[in-house]
Amino acid sequence: MSLEWTGIERRRVARKSLEQIVMLSFPDEVTIMPCEMLNLSVLGACVRTKNTPILSTDFRLSFDGFRTSFDCRLVWRQDDRAGISFVS
């Protein structure tokens, strides 16, 4: 069960600001796209895609070159920034 379903509003969850390069992988695509993670919470993150659009609403995110990864969903997009949620 996600925290959203237990009554915690997504925007009120504590976030950690950081500037870390993460990798995104999209279903049915061979390419891996690097982007900058701007902040992180238990529910999701904000990333900067630097002129590369996120082409799918569902994708995988990795902090460690895809030794491990997380299923994600695009929530919002504004200019070169995107909000993503972690899918359990």
PDB file of C-alpha atoms in Angstrom, residues 1-10 13 43 73 85-88:
ATOM      1  CA  MET A   1       0.000   0.000   0.000  1.00  0.00           C
ATOM      2  CA  SER A   2       1.398   3.396  -0.909  1.00  0.00           C
ATOM      3  CA  LEU A   3       1.589   6.268   1.569  1.00  0.00           C
ATOM      4  CA  GLU A   4      -0.879   8.243  -0.568  1.00  0.00           C
ATOM      5  CA  TRP A   5      -3.568   5.682   0.195  1.00  0.00           C
ATOM      6  CA  THR A   6      -2.961   5.976   3.947  1.00  0.00           C
ATOM      7  CA  GLY A   7      -3.957   9.641   3.878  1.00  0.00           C
ATOM      8  CA  ILE A   8      -0.582  11.379   3.447  1.00  0.00           C
ATOM      9  CA  GLU A   9      -0.728  13.990   0.698  1.00  0.00           C
ATOM     10  CA  ARG A  10       2.117  13.654  -1.803  1.00  0.00           C
ATOM     11  CA  VAL A  13       5.985  14.307   2.311  1.00  0.00           C
ATOM     12  CA  LEU A  43       6.771   8.536  -2.944  1.00  0.00           C
ATOM     13  CA  ARG A  73       5.376   6.586 -13.557  1.00  0.00           C
ATOM     14  CA  SER A  85       6.170   8.490  -8.634  1.00  0.00           C
ATOM     15  CA  PHE A  86       7.511   5.125  -7.543  1.00  0.00           C
ATOM     16  CA  VAL A  87       5.204   2.245  -8.442  1.00  0.00           C
ATOM     17  CA  SER A  88       5.028  -0.675  -6.045  1.00  0.00           C
TER      18      SER A  88
END
